[in-house]
Amino acid sequence: MTRAARGASALRACAVAAGLALVASSAPLARAAAAEPSSAGPADAFPGTAAAYLVRIDGDDRWSANASSRQRPASLTKILTALVVVESRASGEVVVSRRAASADGARVGLKPGMRLTVGDLLAAMLLRSANDACVALAEHVAGGEAAFVARMNARAAELGLADTRLVNACGFDADGHYASARDLARLAEVALAQPAIAAIAAREKGEARTRDGRIFRFDNTNALIGRVDGARGLKTGWTRLAGRCLVAAAERDGVRVLVVLLGAPDRWWDAVAMIESAFDDAKARRAARPPSPRPS
């Protein structure tokens, strides 16, 4: 990376950090109505935020819009890619193919013949959203991307993800490649239950090292990590047709919040507002509960 590119990256990071700090401090105004305790089902507390979204608190749906609609998931696809890789217990070195090295979009710059561990490629795929690492992992696990995608769809069916169907491992726009916010929330919960995935997703930075000692360093594309209290994952996504997408997970004082945004122009601002609203809502609901009876 050139000095100019590093400088631009640093400026973007500073801008994101400042923006997140601002939205976190001003979130009470945006979330006041959303934080009202209610016994009704999921309501659209954030209209116009995204093509589809879902906010889940401790595994229960709290607010949503179009949560079961089939949308383009972009690189949120890689959550299932990571799950299938980890569940396959793939090990050993991965030899990067010419096809993997030529993958389009986000990448770390792998070259044909490079050898890396499965764990390092998982980090590159989940943090940098690297498509070259994604294809290399798919080929390593199943012998080819098409065979790997068949495994992904089979695992989605096992999880009951009725509104998910994938045609590639990385999330490229394609006819018949879709997922719903509700399916992605379920998938995220299963993925975060895997220690290897949870540990990677919570990092601010990562690196991948080839057998001959070359090191690829990268930042987490998830701007919430390290900036929002309790943030612990999970994945960003973007394509021209899908727009900006995000699965964000956070935990505070034993309360778990999960946010899924699909086609969200202001995903960082809106994700922070949703997360803060969800924690406020959980706190208000706890305060509204009658006290437990004292033992006689």
PDB file of N, CA and C in Angstrom, residues 66-134:
ATOM      1  N   ASN A  66     -39.627  -6.208   6.640  1.00  0.00           N
ATOM      2  CA  ASN A  66     -39.357  -7.105   5.504  1.00  0.00           C
ATOM      3  C   ASN A  66     -38.356  -8.200   5.875  1.00  0.00           C
ATOM      4  N   ALA A  67     -38.438  -8.685   7.109  1.00  0.00           N
ATOM      5  CA  ALA A  67     -37.406  -9.606   7.605  1.00  0.00           C
ATOM      6  C   ALA A  67     -37.386 -10.943   6.885  1.00  0.00           C
ATOM      7  N   SER A  68     -38.489 -11.327   6.261  1.00  0.00           N
ATOM      8  CA  SER A  68     -38.526 -12.604   5.540  1.00  0.00           C
ATOM      9  C   SER A  68     -38.402 -12.435   4.035  1.00  0.00           C
ATOM     10  N   SER A  69     -38.215 -11.192   3.574  1.00  0.00           N
ATOM     11  CA  SER A  69     -38.088 -10.964   2.136  1.00  0.00           C
ATOM     12  C   SER A  69     -36.726 -11.413   1.645  1.00  0.00           C
ATOM     13  N   ARG A  70     -36.689 -11.921   0.442  1.00  0.00           N
ATOM     14  CA  ARG A  70     -35.458 -12.442  -0.143  1.00  0.00           C
ATOM     15  C   ARG A  70     -34.659 -11.294  -0.766  1.00  0.00           C
ATOM     16  N   GLN A  71     -33.475 -11.079  -0.223  1.00  0.00           N
ATOM     17  CA  GLN A  71     -32.627  -9.965  -0.632  1.00  0.00           C
ATOM     18  C   GLN A  71     -31.254 -10.479  -1.053  1.00  0.00           C
ATOM     19  N   ARG A  72     -30.521  -9.637  -1.763  1.00  0.00           N
ATOM     20  CA  ARG A  72     -29.124  -9.969  -2.079  1.00  0.00           C
ATOM     21  C   ARG A  72     -28.278  -9.755  -0.820  1.00  0.00           C
ATOM     22  N   PRO A  73     -27.562 -10.771  -0.361  1.00  0.00           N
ATOM     23  CA  PRO A  73     -26.835 -10.644   0.898  1.00  0.00           C
ATOM     24  C   PRO A  73     -25.399 -10.157   0.775  1.00  0.00           C
ATOM     25  N   ALA A  74     -24.901 -10.001  -0.457  1.00  0.00           N
ATOM     26  CA  ALA A  74     -23.501  -9.595  -0.655  1.00  0.00           C
ATOM     27  C   ALA A  74     -22.580 -10.496   0.176  1.00  0.00           C
ATOM     28  N   SER A  75     -21.568  -9.931   0.807  1.00  0.00           N
ATOM     29  CA  SER A  75     -20.578 -10.758   1.510  1.00  0.00           C
ATOM     30  C   SER A  75     -21.056 -11.296   2.852  1.00  0.00           C
ATOM     31  N   LEU A  76     -22.290 -11.001   3.262  1.00  0.00           N
ATOM     32  CA  LEU A  76     -22.844 -11.711   4.412  1.00  0.00           C
ATOM     33  C   LEU A  76     -22.935 -13.199   4.104  1.00  0.00           C
ATOM     34  N   THR A  77     -22.909 -13.529   2.826  1.00  0.00           N
ATOM     35  CA  THR A  77     -22.806 -14.925   2.380  1.00  0.00           C
ATOM     36  C   THR A  77     -21.655 -15.645   3.083  1.00  0.00           C
ATOM     37  N   LYS A  78     -20.581 -14.920   3.325  1.00  0.00           N
ATOM     38  CA  LYS A  78     -19.374 -15.538   3.874  1.00  0.00           C
ATOM     39  C   LYS A  78     -19.558 -16.038   5.309  1.00  0.00           C
ATOM     40  N   ILE A  79     -20.630 -15.635   5.977  1.00  0.00           N
ATOM     41  CA  ILE A  79     -20.906 -16.204   7.295  1.00  0.00           C
ATOM     42  C   ILE A  79     -21.165 -17.701   7.153  1.00  0.00           C
ATOM     43  N   LEU A  80     -21.959 -18.065   6.159  1.00  0.00           N
ATOM     44  CA  LEU A  80     -22.221 -19.488   5.927  1.00  0.00           C
ATOM     45  C   LEU A  80     -20.981 -20.185   5.382  1.00  0.00           C
ATOM     46  N   THR A  81     -20.218 -19.503   4.549  1.00  0.00           N
ATOM     47  CA  THR A  81     -18.957 -20.069   4.063  1.00  0.00           C
ATOM     48  C   THR A  81     -18.065 -20.435   5.244  1.00  0.00           C
ATOM     49  N   ALA A  82     -17.920 -19.503   6.183  1.00  0.00           N
ATOM     50  CA  ALA A  82     -17.079 -19.760   7.357  1.00  0.00           C
ATOM     51  C   ALA A  82     -17.621 -20.918   8.184  1.00  0.00           C
ATOM     52  N   LEU A  83     -18.944 -20.965   8.359  1.00  0.00           N
ATOM     53  CA  LEU A  83     -19.539 -22.039   9.153  1.00  0.00           C
ATOM     54  C   LEU A  83     -19.273 -23.400   8.537  1.00  0.00           C
ATOM     55  N   VAL A  84     -19.451 -23.512   7.223  1.00  0.00           N
ATOM     56  CA  VAL A  84     -19.212 -24.792   6.556  1.00  0.00           C
ATOM     57  C   VAL A  84     -17.735 -25.180   6.651  1.00  0.00           C
ATOM     58  N   VAL A  85     -16.842 -24.214   6.503  1.00  0.00           N
ATOM     59  CA  VAL A  85     -15.409 -24.513   6.616  1.00  0.00           C
ATOM     60  C   VAL A  85     -15.082 -25.015   8.018  1.00  0.00           C
ATOM     61  N   VAL A  86     -15.554 -24.315   9.039  1.00  0.00           N
ATOM     62  CA  VAL A  86     -15.236 -24.701  10.415  1.00  0.00           C
ATOM     63  C   VAL A  86     -15.859 -26.048  10.762  1.00  0.00           C
ATOM     64  N   GLU A  87     -17.086 -26.256  10.361  1.00  0.00           N
ATOM     65  CA  GLU A  87     -17.753 -27.526  10.673  1.00  0.00           C
ATOM     66  C   GLU A  87     -17.153 -28.702   9.912  1.00  0.00           C
ATOM     67  N   SER A  88     -16.488 -28.415   8.791  1.00  0.00           N
ATOM     68  CA  SER A  88     -15.836 -29.489   8.038  1.00  0.00           C
ATOM     69  C   SER A  88     -14.563 -29.963   8.720  1.00  0.00           C
ATOM     70  N   ARG A  89     -14.099 -29.179   9.715  1.00  0.00           N
ATOM     71  CA  ARG A  89     -12.842 -29.452  10.424  1.00  0.00           C
ATOM     72  C   ARG A  89     -11.663 -29.528   9.455  1.00  0.00           C
ATOM     73  N   ALA A  90     -11.729 -28.687   8.426  1.00  0.00           N
ATOM     74  CA  ALA A  90     -10.630 -28.630   7.461  1.00  0.00           C
ATOM     75  C   ALA A  90      -9.353 -28.209   8.158  1.00  0.00           C
ATOM     76  N   SER A  91      -8.277 -28.814   7.760  1.00  0.00           N
ATOM     77  CA  SER A  91      -6.989 -28.505   8.383  1.00  0.00           C
ATOM     78  C   SER A  91      -5.903 -28.534   7.317  1.00  0.00           C
ATOM     79  N   GLY A  92      -4.672 -28.391   7.756  1.00  0.00           N
ATOM     80  CA  GLY A  92      -3.549 -28.435   6.833  1.00  0.00           C
ATOM     81  C   GLY A  92      -3.394 -27.147   6.052  1.00  0.00           C
ATOM     82  N   GLU A  93      -2.496 -27.186   5.097  1.00  0.00           N
ATOM     83  CA  GLU A  93      -2.234 -26.011   4.269  1.00  0.00           C
ATOM     84  C   GLU A  93      -3.185 -25.966   3.086  1.00  0.00           C
ATOM     85  N   VAL A  94      -3.535 -24.753   2.720  1.00  0.00           N
ATOM     86  CA  VAL A  94      -4.336 -24.512   1.528  1.00  0.00           C
ATOM     87  C   VAL A  94      -3.411 -23.993   0.437  1.00  0.00           C
ATOM     88  N   VAL A  95      -3.440 -24.632  -0.721  1.00  0.00           N
ATOM     89  CA  VAL A  95      -2.653 -24.169  -1.859  1.00  0.00           C
ATOM     90  C   VAL A  95      -3.553 -23.297  -2.728  1.00  0.00           C
ATOM     91  N   VAL A  96      -3.182 -22.061  -2.919  1.00  0.00           N
ATOM     92  CA  VAL A  96      -4.003 -21.110  -3.662  1.00  0.00           C
ATOM     93  C   VAL A  96      -3.967 -21.442  -5.149  1.00  0.00           C
ATOM     94  N   SER A  97      -5.140 -21.600  -5.727  1.00  0.00           N
ATOM     95  CA  SER A  97      -5.228 -21.911  -7.153  1.00  0.00           C
ATOM     96  C   SER A  97      -5.187 -20.635  -7.988  1.00  0.00           C
ATOM     97  N   ARG A  98      -5.017 -20.814  -9.281  1.00  0.00           N
ATOM     98  CA  ARG A  98      -5.038 -19.653 -10.178  1.00  0.00           C
ATOM     99  C   ARG A  98      -6.419 -18.994 -10.163  1.00  0.00           C
ATOM    100  N   ARG A  99      -7.464 -19.810 -10.078  1.00  0.00           N
ATOM    101  CA  ARG A  99      -8.822 -19.268 -10.048  1.00  0.00           C
ATOM    102  C   ARG A  99      -9.060 -18.454  -8.779  1.00  0.00           C
ATOM    103  N   ALA A 100      -8.610 -18.967  -7.639  1.00  0.00           N
ATOM    104  CA  ALA A 100      -8.783 -18.227  -6.383  1.00  0.00           C
ATOM    105  C   ALA A 100      -8.006 -16.919  -6.422  1.00  0.00           C
ATOM    106  N   ALA A 101      -6.801 -16.962  -6.923  1.00  0.00           N
ATOM    107  CA  ALA A 101      -5.951 -15.770  -6.954  1.00  0.00           C
ATOM    108  C   ALA A 101      -6.521 -14.679  -7.851  1.00  0.00           C
ATOM    109  N   SER A 102      -7.350 -15.064  -8.822  1.00  0.00           N
ATOM    110  CA  SER A 102      -7.903 -14.087  -9.761  1.00  0.00           C
ATOM    111  C   SER A 102      -9.306 -13.635  -9.376  1.00  0.00           C
ATOM    112  N   ALA A 103      -9.768 -13.972  -8.177  1.00  0.00           N
ATOM    113  CA  ALA A 103     -11.114 -13.575  -7.748  1.00  0.00           C
ATOM    114  C   ALA A 103     -11.264 -12.060  -7.776  1.00  0.00           C
ATOM    115  N   ASP A 104     -12.445 -11.602  -8.166  1.00  0.00           N
ATOM    116  CA  ASP A 104     -12.719 -10.177  -8.264  1.00  0.00           C
ATOM    117  C   ASP A 104     -13.052  -9.586  -6.893  1.00  0.00           C
ATOM    118  N   GLY A 105     -13.158  -8.266  -6.845  1.00  0.00           N
ATOM    119  CA  GLY A 105     -13.630  -7.581  -5.661  1.00  0.00           C
ATOM    120  C   GLY A 105     -12.585  -7.494  -4.566  1.00  0.00           C
ATOM    121  N   ALA A 106     -13.048  -7.437  -3.325  1.00  0.00           N
ATOM    122  CA  ALA A 106     -12.144  -7.333  -2.181  1.00  0.00           C
ATOM    123  C   ALA A 106     -11.219  -8.540  -2.127  1.00  0.00           C
ATOM    124  N   ARG A 107      -9.943  -8.290  -1.806  1.00  0.00           N
ATOM    125  CA  ARG A 107      -8.958  -9.365  -1.828  1.00  0.00           C
ATOM    126  C   ARG A 107      -7.741  -8.932  -1.006  1.00  0.00           C
ATOM    127  N   VAL A 108      -6.927  -9.913  -0.654  1.00  0.00           N
ATOM    128  CA  VAL A 108      -5.683  -9.572   0.044  1.00  0.00           C
ATOM    129  C   VAL A 108      -4.475  -9.636  -0.880  1.00  0.00           C
ATOM    130  N   GLY A 109      -4.648 -10.217  -2.057  1.00  0.00           N
ATOM    131  CA  GLY A 109      -3.547 -10.266  -3.018  1.00  0.00           C
ATOM    132  C   GLY A 109      -2.826 -11.591  -3.077  1.00  0.00           C
ATOM    133  N   LEU A 110      -3.556 -12.692  -2.859  1.00  0.00           N
ATOM    134  CA  LEU A 110      -2.941 -14.017  -2.932  1.00  0.00           C
ATOM    135  C   LEU A 110      -2.491 -14.317  -4.358  1.00  0.00           C
ATOM    136  N   LYS A 111      -1.418 -15.108  -4.456  1.00  0.00           N
ATOM    137  CA  LYS A 111      -0.885 -15.514  -5.753  1.00  0.00           C
ATOM    138  C   LYS A 111      -0.977 -17.028  -5.896  1.00  0.00           C
ATOM    139  N   PRO A 112      -1.097 -17.506  -7.136  1.00  0.00           N
ATOM    140  CA  PRO A 112      -1.168 -18.957  -7.336  1.00  0.00           C
ATOM    141  C   PRO A 112       0.031 -19.665  -6.722  1.00  0.00           C
ATOM    142  N   GLY A 113      -0.237 -20.773  -6.059  1.00  0.00           N
ATOM    143  CA  GLY A 113       0.828 -21.563  -5.458  1.00  0.00           C
ATOM    144  C   GLY A 113       1.161 -21.194  -4.030  1.00  0.00           C
ATOM    145  N   MET A 114       0.688 -20.044  -3.544  1.00  0.00           N
ATOM    146  CA  MET A 114       0.925 -19.692  -2.142  1.00  0.00           C
ATOM    147  C   MET A 114       0.263 -20.725  -1.228  1.00  0.00           C
ATOM    148  N   ARG A 115       0.889 -20.966  -0.092  1.00  0.00           N
ATOM    149  CA  ARG A 115       0.366 -21.922   0.893  1.00  0.00           C
ATOM    150  C   ARG A 115       0.110 -21.192   2.209  1.00  0.00           C
ATOM    151  N   LEU A 116      -1.122 -21.321   2.683  1.00  0.00           N
ATOM    152  CA  LEU A 116      -1.522 -20.670   3.924  1.00  0.00           C
ATOM    153  C   LEU A 116      -2.381 -21.630   4.740  1.00  0.00           C
ATOM    154  N   THR A 117      -2.506 -21.353   6.030  1.00  0.00           N
ATOM    155  CA  THR A 117      -3.345 -22.197   6.875  1.00  0.00           C
ATOM    156  C   THR A 117      -4.819 -21.835   6.691  1.00  0.00           C
ATOM    157  N   VAL A 118      -5.679 -22.781   7.048  1.00  0.00           N
ATOM    158  CA  VAL A 118      -7.116 -22.546   6.999  1.00  0.00           C
ATOM    159  C   VAL A 118      -7.486 -21.374   7.906  1.00  0.00           C
ATOM    160  N   GLY A 119      -6.905 -21.327   9.103  1.00  0.00           N
ATOM    161  CA  GLY A 119      -7.223 -20.271  10.047  1.00  0.00           C
ATOM    162  C   GLY A 119      -6.871 -18.891   9.535  1.00  0.00           C
ATOM    163  N   ASP A 120      -5.728 -18.752   8.888  1.00  0.00           N
ATOM    164  CA  ASP A 120      -5.341 -17.443   8.352  1.00  0.00           C
ATOM    165  C   ASP A 120      -6.251 -17.016   7.212  1.00  0.00           C
ATOM    166  N   LEU A 121      -6.663 -17.963   6.386  1.00  0.00           N
ATOM    167  CA  LEU A 121      -7.575 -17.629   5.292  1.00  0.00           C
ATOM    168  C   LEU A 121      -8.961 -17.277   5.821  1.00  0.00           C
ATOM    169  N   LEU A 122      -9.398 -17.952   6.884  1.00  0.00           N
ATOM    170  CA  LEU A 122     -10.665 -17.576   7.516  1.00  0.00           C
ATOM    171  C   LEU A 122     -10.615 -16.131   8.014  1.00  0.00           C
ATOM    172  N   ALA A 123      -9.506 -15.754   8.619  1.00  0.00           N
ATOM    173  CA  ALA A 123      -9.356 -14.382   9.093  1.00  0.00           C
ATOM    174  C   ALA A 123      -9.418 -13.392   7.937  1.00  0.00           C
ATOM    175  N   ALA A 124      -8.731 -13.694   6.842  1.00  0.00           N
ATOM    176  CA  ALA A 124      -8.754 -12.803   5.682  1.00  0.00           C
ATOM    177  C   ALA A 124     -10.158 -12.689   5.106  1.00  0.00           C
ATOM    178  N   MET A 125     -10.887 -13.797   5.088  1.00  0.00           N
ATOM    179  CA  MET A 125     -12.242 -13.789   4.529  1.00  0.00           C
ATOM    180  C   MET A 125     -13.224 -13.043   5.429  1.00  0.00           C
ATOM    181  N   LEU A 126     -13.161 -13.265   6.737  1.00  0.00           N
ATOM    182  CA  LEU A 126     -14.130 -12.656   7.642  1.00  0.00           C
ATOM    183  C   LEU A 126     -13.808 -11.198   7.954  1.00  0.00           C
ATOM    184  N   LEU A 127     -12.538 -10.853   8.089  1.00  0.00           N
ATOM    185  CA  LEU A 127     -12.166  -9.488   8.448  1.00  0.00           C
ATOM    186  C   LEU A 127     -12.031  -8.591   7.225  1.00  0.00           C
ATOM    187  N   ARG A 128     -11.250  -9.003   6.252  1.00  0.00           N
ATOM    188  CA  ARG A 128     -11.016  -8.201   5.046  1.00  0.00           C
ATOM    189  C   ARG A 128     -12.092  -8.440   3.995  1.00  0.00           C
ATOM    190  N   SER A 129     -12.893  -9.505   4.190  1.00  0.00           N
ATOM    191  CA  SER A 129     -13.894  -9.937   3.215  1.00  0.00           C
ATOM    192  C   SER A 129     -13.243 -10.340   1.897  1.00  0.00           C
ATOM    193  N   ALA A 130     -12.065 -10.949   2.003  1.00  0.00           N
ATOM    194  CA  ALA A 130     -11.244 -11.262   0.837  1.00  0.00           C
ATOM    195  C   ALA A 130     -11.843 -12.403   0.019  1.00  0.00           C
ATOM    196  N   ASN A 131     -12.136 -12.111  -1.237  1.00  0.00           N
ATOM    197  CA  ASN A 131     -12.712 -13.121  -2.111  1.00  0.00           C
ATOM    198  C   ASN A 131     -11.680 -14.151  -2.576  1.00  0.00           C
ATOM    199  N   ASP A 132     -10.416 -13.756  -2.658  1.00  0.00           N
ATOM    200  CA  ASP A 132      -9.402 -14.741  -3.030  1.00  0.00           C
ATOM    201  C   ASP A 132      -9.263 -15.792  -1.926  1.00  0.00           C
ATOM    202  N   ALA A 133      -9.320 -15.363  -0.669  1.00  0.00           N
ATOM    203  CA  ALA A 133      -9.281 -16.309   0.446  1.00  0.00           C
ATOM    204  C   ALA A 133     -10.535 -17.169   0.476  1.00  0.00           C
ATOM    205  N   CYS A 134     -11.682 -16.570   0.162  1.00  0.00           N
ATOM    206  CA  CYS A 134     -12.955 -17.284   0.162  1.00  0.00           C
ATOM    207  C   CYS A 134     -12.945 -18.437  -0.844  1.00  0.00           C
TER     208      CYS A 134
END
